[in-house]
Every structure is written in C-alpha cells, then in structure tokens.
Coordinates of C-alpha atoms and ligand atoms in Angstrom, one line a residue:
M1 CA 15.1 -0.5 2.7
G2 CA 14.8 -3.9 0.9
G3 CA 12.3 -5.6 -1.4
A4 CA 10.3 -7.1 1.5
D5 CA 9.4 -3.6 2.9
V6 CA 8.3 -2.5 -0.5
E7 CA 5.9 -5.4 -0.8
D8 CA 4.2 -4.5 2.5
R9 CA 3.6 -0.8 1.7
E10 CA 0.6 1.0 0.4
L11 CA 1.4 2.3 -3.1
D12 CA 0.1 5.7 -2.1
S13 CA 2.8 5.9 0.5
F14 CA 5.7 6.2 -2.0
D15 CA 6.5 9.9 -2.3
L16 CA 8.0 10.1 -5.8
T17 CA 8.7 13.9 -5.4
D18 CA 11.1 13.3 -2.5
P19 CA 14.7 12.6 -3.5
A20 CA 15.1 10.5 -0.3
T21 CA 12.7 7.9 -1.7
Y22 CA 15.2 6.8 -4.3
Q23 CA 17.9 6.3 -1.7
T24 CA 15.9 4.4 0.9
T25 CA 13.7 2.2 -1.4
D26 CA 14.4 -0.8 -3.6
V27 CA 13.3 1.2 -6.6
H28 CA 13.0 -1.7 -9.0
A29 CA 10.8 -3.7 -6.6
M30 CA 8.6 -0.6 -6.2
W31 CA 8.2 -0.1 -9.9
R32 CA 7.4 -3.8 -10.4
R33 CA 4.5 -3.3 -8.0
F34 CA 3.2 -0.2 -9.8
R35 CA 3.4 -2.0 -13.2
A36 CA 1.5 -5.0 -11.8
E37 CA -1.0 -3.4 -9.5
R38 CA -1.5 0.2 -10.6
P39 CA 0.0 1.1 -14.0
V40 CA -1.8 4.4 -14.1
H41 CA -1.4 5.8 -10.6
R42 CA -2.8 9.0 -9.1
H43 CA 0.0 10.3 -6.9
P44 CA -1.3 12.2 -3.9
A45 CA -0.6 15.9 -3.4
T46 CA 2.6 16.6 -1.4
E47 CA 4.1 19.6 0.3
T48 CA 5.8 20.4 -3.0
G49 CA 2.7 20.4 -5.2
P50 CA -0.6 19.0 -6.4
E51 CA -1.6 15.5 -7.5
F52 CA -0.2 14.0 -10.6
W53 CA -0.4 10.9 -12.7
V54 CA 2.4 8.3 -12.7
L55 CA 2.7 6.0 -15.7
S56 CA 5.0 2.9 -15.3
K57 CA 4.2 0.7 -18.4
Y58 CA 6.4 1.0 -21.5
H59 CA 3.6 1.2 -24.1
D60 CA 1.6 3.8 -22.1
I61 CA 4.7 5.9 -21.7
M62 CA 5.6 5.7 -25.4
K63 CA 2.0 6.7 -26.3
V64 CA 2.3 9.9 -24.3
Y65 CA 5.8 10.7 -25.5
K66 CA 4.5 10.4 -29.1
D67 CA 1.3 12.4 -28.6
D68 CA 2.0 16.1 -28.8
E69 CA -1.7 16.7 -29.9
N70 CA -3.0 15.8 -26.5
F71 CA 0.0 16.5 -24.3
T72 CA 2.3 19.6 -24.0
S73 CA 5.8 20.2 -22.7
E74 CA 5.3 23.9 -22.6
R75 CA 4.3 23.9 -18.9
G76 CA 7.4 21.9 -17.9
N77 CA 8.8 18.4 -18.8
L78 CA 10.1 17.5 -15.3
L79 CA 8.3 17.1 -12.0
V80 CA 10.0 20.2 -10.6
T81 CA 8.6 22.6 -13.2
L82 CA 5.3 20.7 -13.7
L83 CA 4.5 20.9 -10.0
H84 CA 5.5 24.6 -10.0
G85 CA 3.1 25.1 -12.9
S86 CA 5.4 26.6 -15.5
D87 CA 8.9 26.6 -17.0
S88 CA 10.5 30.0 -17.6
A89 CA 12.1 28.8 -20.8
A90 CA 8.7 27.6 -22.3
G91 CA 8.2 28.4 -25.9
K92 CA 11.9 29.1 -26.4
M93 CA 14.0 26.2 -25.2
L94 CA 13.6 23.0 -27.4
A95 CA 12.6 20.6 -24.6
V96 CA 9.8 22.9 -23.4
T97 CA 8.6 24.2 -26.8
D98 CA 6.0 22.4 -28.9
G99 CA 4.4 22.7 -32.4
P100 CA 5.9 24.5 -35.4
R101 CA 8.4 26.6 -33.4
H102 CA 9.8 23.5 -31.8
A103 CA 10.1 21.7 -35.2
A104 CA 11.8 24.8 -36.8
I105 CA 14.4 25.3 -34.0
R106 CA 15.0 21.5 -33.9
K107 CA 15.6 21.4 -37.6
L108 CA 18.1 24.2 -37.4
M109 CA 20.0 22.6 -34.5
L110 CA 19.9 19.1 -36.1
K111 CA 22.4 20.3 -38.7
S112 CA 25.0 20.3 -35.9
F113 CA 24.0 16.9 -34.5
S114 CA 24.2 14.6 -37.5
P115 CA 26.8 11.8 -37.3
R116 CA 28.6 13.5 -40.2
A117 CA 28.7 16.9 -38.5
L118 CA 29.8 15.3 -35.3
R119 CA 32.7 13.3 -36.8
H120 CA 35.4 15.7 -35.6
I121 CA 33.8 16.1 -32.1
S122 CA 33.5 12.3 -31.8
E123 CA 37.2 12.0 -32.5
Q124 CA 37.9 14.5 -29.8
V125 CA 35.7 12.5 -27.4
V126 CA 37.8 9.4 -28.0
Q127 CA 41.1 11.2 -27.5
R128 CA 39.9 13.0 -24.3
T129 CA 38.6 9.7 -22.9
R130 CA 41.8 7.9 -23.6
T131 CA 43.9 10.6 -21.9
L132 CA 41.7 10.5 -18.8
L133 CA 41.7 6.7 -18.7
R134 CA 45.4 6.4 -19.2
N135 CA 46.1 8.7 -16.3
A136 CA 43.6 6.9 -14.1
V137 CA 44.8 3.4 -15.0
E138 CA 48.4 4.2 -14.6
R139 CA 47.8 5.6 -11.1
G140 CA 46.1 2.3 -10.3
E141 CA 43.1 3.9 -8.6
A142 CA 40.7 6.8 -9.2
D143 CA 37.3 8.2 -8.3
F144 CA 35.8 7.1 -11.6
A145 CA 33.1 9.8 -11.3
R146 CA 35.3 12.8 -10.4
D147 CA 38.6 12.0 -12.1
V148 CA 37.3 10.5 -15.3
A149 CA 33.6 10.7 -16.2
E150 CA 33.0 14.2 -15.0
H151 CA 35.4 15.8 -17.5
I152 CA 34.1 14.2 -20.7
P153 CA 30.5 15.5 -21.4
I154 CA 31.0 19.1 -20.4
A155 CA 34.2 19.4 -22.5
T156 CA 32.4 17.8 -25.4
I157 CA 29.5 20.3 -25.2
C158 CA 32.1 23.1 -25.1
D159 CA 33.6 21.7 -28.3
L160 CA 30.2 21.6 -29.9
L161 CA 29.2 25.1 -28.8
G162 CA 32.6 26.4 -29.8
V163 CA 33.4 27.8 -26.3
P164 CA 37.0 29.1 -26.5
E165 CA 39.6 27.3 -24.4
S166 CA 40.3 30.4 -22.5
D167 CA 36.7 30.6 -21.2
R168 CA 36.2 27.0 -20.3
A169 CA 37.5 27.1 -16.7
F170 CA 35.2 30.0 -16.0
L171 CA 32.1 28.3 -17.6
L172 CA 32.8 25.0 -15.8
S173 CA 33.0 26.7 -12.4
L174 CA 29.7 28.5 -13.1
N175 CA 28.1 25.3 -14.2
K176 CA 29.2 23.6 -11.0
E177 CA 27.6 26.3 -9.0
A178 CA 24.5 26.2 -11.1
L179 CA 24.1 22.5 -10.4
S180 CA 24.8 22.4 -6.7
S181 CA 21.8 24.2 -5.2
S182 CA 21.2 21.2 -3.0
S183 CA 24.7 21.1 -1.5
A184 CA 25.5 22.8 1.8
D185 CA 27.9 25.4 0.5
T186 CA 25.8 26.8 -2.4
S187 CA 22.5 28.5 -1.8
A188 CA 19.6 28.4 -4.3
E189 CA 20.2 32.1 -5.0
D190 CA 23.9 31.4 -5.8
S191 CA 22.8 28.7 -8.3
W192 CA 20.3 31.0 -9.9
L193 CA 22.9 33.7 -10.3
A194 CA 25.3 31.3 -11.8
R195 CA 22.7 30.1 -14.3
N196 CA 22.1 33.7 -15.3
E197 CA 25.8 34.4 -15.7
I198 CA 26.0 31.3 -18.1
L199 CA 23.1 32.8 -20.1
L200 CA 24.8 36.2 -20.2
Y201 CA 28.1 34.5 -21.3
F202 CA 26.3 32.7 -24.2
G203 CA 24.6 36.1 -25.1
E204 CA 28.0 37.7 -25.5
L205 CA 29.4 34.8 -27.5
A206 CA 26.4 34.8 -29.8
E207 CA 26.9 38.5 -30.6
E208 CA 30.5 37.7 -31.5
R209 CA 29.5 34.8 -33.7
K210 CA 26.8 36.8 -35.5
K211 CA 29.6 39.0 -36.8
N212 CA 32.1 36.2 -37.4
P213 CA 30.3 32.9 -37.7
V214 CA 32.3 29.6 -37.5
D215 CA 31.4 26.0 -37.6
D216 CA 29.7 25.6 -34.2
V217 CA 26.2 25.4 -32.6
I218 CA 26.3 29.0 -31.3
S219 CA 26.9 30.2 -34.9
V220 CA 24.1 28.1 -36.2
L221 CA 21.7 29.6 -33.7
A222 CA 23.0 33.1 -34.0
T223 CA 22.9 33.3 -37.8
G224 CA 19.9 30.9 -38.3
R225 CA 16.6 32.2 -39.7
I226 CA 13.1 30.8 -39.3
D227 CA 10.6 32.1 -41.9
G228 CA 13.2 34.7 -42.9
E229 CA 13.5 36.0 -39.3
P230 CA 16.5 35.6 -36.9
L231 CA 15.9 33.8 -33.6
D232 CA 15.4 36.1 -30.6
E233 CA 18.2 36.4 -28.1
D234 CA 16.5 34.3 -25.5
E235 CA 16.0 31.5 -27.9
I236 CA 19.7 31.5 -28.8
V237 CA 21.1 31.6 -25.3
L238 CA 18.6 29.1 -23.8
N239 CA 19.2 26.6 -26.5
C240 CA 22.9 26.9 -26.0
Y241 CA 22.4 26.3 -22.3
S242 CA 20.0 23.4 -23.0
L243 CA 22.9 21.4 -24.3
I244 CA 24.6 21.6 -20.9
I245 CA 21.3 20.9 -19.1
G246 CA 20.5 18.0 -21.4
G247 CA 23.9 16.5 -22.1
D248 CA 26.2 16.9 -19.1
E249 CA 24.9 15.0 -16.1
T250 CA 22.9 12.4 -18.1
S251 CA 25.9 11.1 -20.1
R252 CA 28.2 11.3 -17.1
L253 CA 25.8 9.3 -14.9
S254 CA 25.4 6.7 -17.6
M255 CA 29.2 6.1 -17.9
I256 CA 29.6 5.9 -14.1
G257 CA 26.6 3.6 -13.7
G258 CA 28.0 1.4 -16.5
V259 CA 31.3 0.9 -14.7
Q260 CA 29.5 0.1 -11.5
A261 CA 27.4 -2.5 -13.3
L262 CA 30.5 -4.0 -14.9
M263 CA 32.1 -4.4 -11.5
R264 CA 29.0 -6.1 -10.2
H265 CA 28.7 -8.4 -13.2
P266 CA 32.3 -9.8 -13.8
E267 CA 31.0 -12.2 -16.4
Q268 CA 29.7 -9.3 -18.5
W269 CA 33.0 -7.5 -18.0
N270 CA 34.8 -10.6 -19.3
A271 CA 32.5 -10.8 -22.3
L272 CA 33.2 -7.2 -23.1
K273 CA 37.0 -7.5 -22.5
R274 CA 37.2 -10.6 -24.7
G275 CA 35.2 -9.0 -27.5
E276 CA 32.3 -11.5 -27.2
V277 CA 29.8 -8.7 -27.3
T278 CA 30.1 -5.5 -29.4
V279 CA 30.7 -2.2 -27.7
E280 CA 27.6 -0.9 -29.6
S281 CA 25.4 -3.5 -28.0
A282 CA 27.0 -2.9 -24.6
V283 CA 26.3 0.9 -24.9
E284 CA 22.5 0.2 -25.3
E285 CA 22.4 -2.1 -22.3
V286 CA 24.3 0.5 -20.2
L287 CA 21.7 3.1 -21.2
R288 CA 18.8 0.8 -20.4
W289 CA 20.3 -0.3 -17.1
T290 CA 21.3 3.1 -15.8
T291 CA 18.4 5.2 -17.1
P292 CA 20.0 8.5 -15.9
G293 CA 16.8 10.5 -16.4
M294 CA 14.3 8.6 -14.2
H295 CA 11.2 10.5 -15.4
F296 CA 10.0 13.1 -17.8
G297 CA 6.5 14.6 -18.0
R298 CA 3.7 16.5 -19.7
R299 CA 0.5 18.3 -19.2
A300 CA -2.7 17.1 -20.8
L301 CA -4.1 19.7 -23.2
R302 CA -7.6 18.1 -23.2
D303 CA -9.4 15.2 -21.6
V304 CA -7.8 12.0 -22.9
E305 CA -7.7 8.3 -22.0
V306 CA -4.5 6.3 -21.2
A307 CA -4.8 2.6 -20.5
G308 CA -8.5 3.0 -19.9
Q309 CA -8.1 5.8 -17.4
R310 CA -9.5 9.2 -18.0
I311 CA -6.9 12.0 -17.7
A312 CA -8.5 15.4 -17.4
A313 CA -7.4 18.5 -19.3
D314 CA -4.6 20.3 -17.4
D315 CA -3.5 17.2 -15.4
I316 CA 0.2 16.5 -14.9
V317 CA 1.3 13.1 -16.4
T318 CA 4.8 11.8 -15.4
L319 CA 6.5 9.1 -17.5
W320 CA 8.9 6.8 -15.6
N321 CA 11.6 5.7 -17.9
T322 CA 13.2 3.7 -15.0
S323 CA 10.1 1.5 -15.0
A324 CA 9.6 1.3 -18.8
N325 CA 13.1 0.1 -19.2
R326 CA 12.4 -2.9 -16.8
D327 CA 8.9 -3.7 -18.2
E328 CA 8.6 -7.5 -18.3
D329 CA 6.1 -7.3 -21.2
V330 CA 8.8 -5.7 -23.4
F331 CA 12.2 -7.0 -22.1
D332 CA 13.1 -10.6 -21.5
A333 CA 14.5 -11.0 -18.0
P334 CA 14.6 -7.2 -17.5
G335 CA 16.5 -7.5 -14.2
T336 CA 19.4 -9.2 -15.9
F337 CA 22.3 -7.0 -17.0
D338 CA 23.0 -8.5 -20.5
L339 CA 25.4 -6.6 -22.7
A340 CA 24.3 -8.8 -25.7
R341 CA 20.6 -8.0 -25.2
T342 CA 18.8 -7.8 -28.5
P343 CA 16.3 -6.2 -29.3
N344 CA 16.9 -3.4 -26.8
K345 CA 14.5 -0.7 -27.5
H346 CA 15.0 1.2 -24.2
V347 CA 13.4 4.7 -23.7
S348 CA 16.4 6.3 -22.0
F349 CA 16.5 9.0 -24.7
G350 CA 12.7 9.4 -24.8
Y351 CA 10.6 9.0 -27.9
G352 CA 8.6 11.0 -30.5
P353 CA 9.0 14.7 -31.3
H354 CA 11.3 15.5 -28.3
F355 CA 13.5 12.4 -28.7
C356 CA 16.9 13.4 -27.4
L357 CA 18.8 15.6 -29.8
G358 CA 22.1 14.5 -28.3
A359 CA 21.5 10.7 -28.5
F360 CA 24.2 10.1 -31.0
L361 CA 26.7 12.1 -29.0
G362 CA 25.7 10.4 -25.7
R363 CA 26.3 7.0 -27.4
V364 CA 29.7 8.2 -28.7
E365 CA 30.7 9.1 -25.2
I366 CA 29.6 5.9 -23.6
N367 CA 31.2 3.9 -26.4
A368 CA 34.5 5.7 -26.1
M369 CA 34.5 4.9 -22.3
L370 CA 33.6 1.2 -22.6
D371 CA 36.0 0.6 -25.5
G372 CA 38.8 2.5 -23.8
L373 CA 38.3 0.7 -20.5
R374 CA 38.3 -2.8 -22.0
T375 CA 41.5 -1.9 -23.9
V376 CA 43.6 -0.6 -20.9
A377 CA 42.1 -2.3 -17.9
D378 CA 42.3 -6.0 -17.1
R379 CA 40.1 -5.7 -14.0
I380 CA 38.2 -2.9 -12.2
E381 CA 37.2 -3.3 -8.6
P382 CA 35.4 -1.1 -6.1
N383 CA 37.7 0.9 -3.8
G384 CA 35.6 2.6 -1.2
P385 CA 32.0 3.9 -0.5
V386 CA 30.0 5.3 -3.4
E387 CA 28.0 8.6 -3.2
P388 CA 24.6 8.6 -4.8
V389 CA 23.0 11.6 -6.5
F390 CA 20.2 13.2 -4.4
S391 CA 17.5 13.9 -6.9
N392 CA 13.9 12.9 -7.9
F393 CA 15.0 13.2 -11.6
L394 CA 18.6 12.0 -12.0
S395 CA 19.7 8.6 -11.0
G396 CA 23.3 7.5 -10.4
L397 CA 26.5 8.2 -8.5
E398 CA 28.5 11.4 -7.8
S399 CA 31.5 9.4 -6.6
L400 CA 32.7 5.9 -7.5
P401 CA 36.2 5.0 -6.1
V402 CA 37.8 2.2 -8.2
R403 CA 41.0 0.2 -8.4
F404 CA 42.4 -0.9 -11.8
E405 CA 44.7 -3.7 -12.9
V406 CA 46.4 -2.5 -16.0
D407 CA 46.3 -4.3 -19.4
R408 CA 49.9 -3.4 -20.4
A409 CA 49.6 -4.6 -23.9
G410 CA 46.4 -2.6 -24.4
L411 CA 48.0 0.5 -23.0
A412 CA 51.1 0.1 -25.2
G413 CA 48.8 0.0 -28.2
W414 CA 47.7 3.6 -27.5
N415 CA 51.3 4.9 -27.8
Ligands
HEM1 C1 16.0 15.5 -24.8 C2 17.9 11.8 -22.3 C3 22.4 13.2 -23.7 C4 20.5 17.3 -25.5 C5 16.1 14.4 -24.1 C6 15.0 13.5 -23.6 C7 15.6 12.5 -22.9 C8 17.0 12.7 -22.9 C9 14.8 11.4 -22.3 C10 13.5 13.8 -23.9 C11 12.9 14.7 -22.9 C12 11.4 14.9 -23.1 O1 10.8 14.1 -23.9 O2 10.8 15.7 -22.4 C13 19.3 11.9 -22.5 C14 20.2 10.9 -22.0 C15 21.5 11.3 -22.4 C16 21.3 12.5 -23.1 C17 19.9 9.7 -21.2 C18 22.8 10.6 -22.2 C19 23.0 9.4 -21.8 C20 22.2 14.4 -24.4 C21 23.3 15.1 -24.9 C22 22.8 16.3 -25.4 C23 21.4 16.3 -25.1 C24 24.8 14.7 -25.0 C25 23.5 17.5 -26.1 C26 24.7 17.7 -26.2 C27 19.1 17.2 -25.5 C28 18.2 18.2 -26.0 C29 16.9 17.7 -25.8 C30 17.0 16.4 -25.2 C31 18.6 19.5 -26.6 C32 15.6 18.3 -26.2 C33 15.1 17.8 -27.5 C34 13.7 18.3 -27.9 O3 12.9 18.7 -27.1 O4 13.5 18.3 -29.2 N1 17.3 13.8 -23.7 N2 20.0 12.8 -23.1 N3 21.1 15.1 -24.5 N4 18.4 16.1 -25.0 FE1 19.2 14.4 -24.2

C-alpha cells in the first residue's frame, strides 16, 4: 500500500498491534500523519488487548523514557507484554526492573560493558566480520542476512557471556527455536520449551562459574553481590538471557538494513567507500535509518500529562522510535539517508535509565561491518527478492540476497 492510501485513511484504522500493518503500509507516511495530526493517539482496543497510548513525537518520547517516577517498565516494555498485563521476568531482568534493584544490577553488569572491558571482544568482532565478509565477497554473491549478519551478534554475545565453544552450536539451535514461534514449523510451545532450556543452560554455567569465576558476564553475575547478598538464580539466568534477547536481532537487523540502504543510495555508498564520511558517522545514520526496535513502552504509575493530554494511572504508553527518528522538528530532511548527518541524536538505543546496555557493542558490530564492506567490496547489488521480518516490534529483513564486485586491493590488504 502506498502513501496515497495512507493519506485517505482514518488514523484509528491503523492496527499497530498487527505485524501485517508494517508490511502493507507506507510506515513513514503513516507516522508523518500521526506526528502532524495526533501526536498523542489513543489506539483502539483490538483482539489482542485493551486500548493504549501511541506517542510519535521525539520530545514526548524522550520525556517518558526519562521519567521512571511516573512510568514503569515492570509490567512490560513491549506491546506484547504490556497488552498481556505483565512480564514474567519483571523485577529480575534489567529491561523490566525499575528503581534501586535496577540501578544495582545495571551497575554490576556495566563493568563488563565499558569500552575498556570490551576491547578484546571488539577485536574478535572485527576478525569474525572480516572472515564472513571475505568468504561472501570471494563467492561473489550471498544472502547478506543469513550468510553474514546472522553469525555476528550471537557469536559476540557468546564471547561476552563466556559460553564455551563446545556448547555454542547447541545454544544457537535453541535460540533459533526460541525465536521462531511465528514460523510454520515451530509451535509456540516448542519456542517456550527452547527458552526454558536456554535458562537451564545458563543456570548450570552460572553454578560452574560460581566455583571457578573467569572474566565474563556470567561470572560477574554469579559472583556479584548487592548489599552484601548474592543475586538470586532467576536474576542471574534472566540477565544472561537478556543479552541474547536485547542484542541479537537488533544488531543483526541494523546491519542488514544498512546494506540495503547503501544499495538504494549509491552516492552514499560511494562517499563511504572513498572515505568522504567517517564510519562512525555512518553507523549513527544506519541506526537512525533502520531503527530495528520500532517501539518500546511503559505503564503510567499515576495520572500524568504528556503534551497536554492526561494519561491515567495504569494506562499503557507506547513510544515509537521509528517515528521519533524521522521527526521533522528534530532532524533536517529526516527522509534523507545522509551518512554525514550531524547532529544525529537518534533514539534507536532508547534514553534515560534503561538506555541500551549494549549500545557500545552494537556500534562496534555495525562499524566492523561497514568498514569491512567498504574495504573489500567495490559494489553491492540486490540479487533477488528480500524477506521482511513479521513483527510488531522488530523492523528489517530476514533475507537479503546480494551480489558483490570485489575490491582486490582491499582484500589483499587483509592478508
Ligand atoms: C535496552 C536497542 C543492542 C542489551 C535497550 C533499549 C533499546 C535497545 C531501545 C531500551 C529499552 C527500554 O527502554 O525499554 C538496541 C539496539 C541495538 C541493541 C537498536 C543494536 C543495534 C544491544 C546489545 C546488547 C543489548 C548488543 C547486549 C549484548 C540490552 C540490555 C538492555 C537494552 C541488557 C536493558 C537495559 C536496561 O534496562 O537497563 N536496547 N539494543 N542491546 N539492551 Fe539494547
């Protein structure tokens, strides 16, 4: 469905809970209308749940992200859990925990996420990315999503967690099963079982690390103390798992979307290739442009006003990063993919107390990919139909067939 159809529709008719909406609608035209006509929108109830608020303006969204006095994450931070009314990991997993417990667990985990602590992991990201890119470019064609991008974030998270090499294939297959509840060959029950097996696996690894701690996130969680007390087992395993939940698909979809955008904007690819823009600046624009997590959300703890609209205690409020990142009051020519864009204060990593713990690592991954590509590829072209993700939360592609023209000199430089 194109922009014209979007212009004719009632805003109430866009069902933001339905993954199909994002495949059949010109999403950016839709958000332009929400920002202009109804920046604080009351989404009607659907089959999947009650009414909820939809915020589409950058500054309103930032205000709610920042405000953990009036809004909580403990009853879910995504539509799926907010509409269900609760999140089973609440009060234990960082993203759905608030207050002093959140601050204390976050402080503990931050030790493993500083640029210094991540130096070695970052080097491994670069090496792994180069190996995957070299293979793909030498073959001349690849599914950029499945052959390249898919392998980087999850392997990096395994490095970070200290998952032994011998267990990785097992964990990866469980993760695939856990993620694919919407696909035809995996039932919701299989996915649930796979998620539980992942948690059991982390429980066993944590027991082992308690006895023999090493330099990894599981050891930090397994041996850490808050007010002199160890974390309970659920807190340990859920926060291990949260790195996979938070850092696998998001980073992957950003990299894939970045490559698609570069193919569609050859002048931007040329600027990157010739070194006319820095890779750091390109990473930020790829994050803004792709916005892999379309929305996050909160529950109001008390009656509160946002942009002149009264939100009642207990109401669900959803924050649409996809829209904030194209807000014309904040970004010049927001619909232009401009790798040199500055300033570029996108909200792809959220904001405030829950600001993404893995932001540095996500940036390292996208950086390694863009830098690697511009070194060994002269050109990248589409090579077949793409396959979009089916979700009301994630945005991007499951499959992106591409063809490369090799940059022989660049490739030789890697030897
Ligand atoms: C939180 C996005 C990569 C781990 C968040 C939030 C966003 C986000 C928007 C805030 C959620 C909220 O406010 O409710 C992204 C994007 C990424 C990315 C777009 C990649 C492009 C990663 C990576 C990791 C990670 C690589 C870990 C390895 C987390 C964790 C939280 C979080 C643990 C919860 C932080 C807290 O509640 O204090 N992420 N993320 N993310 N992210 Fe990321």
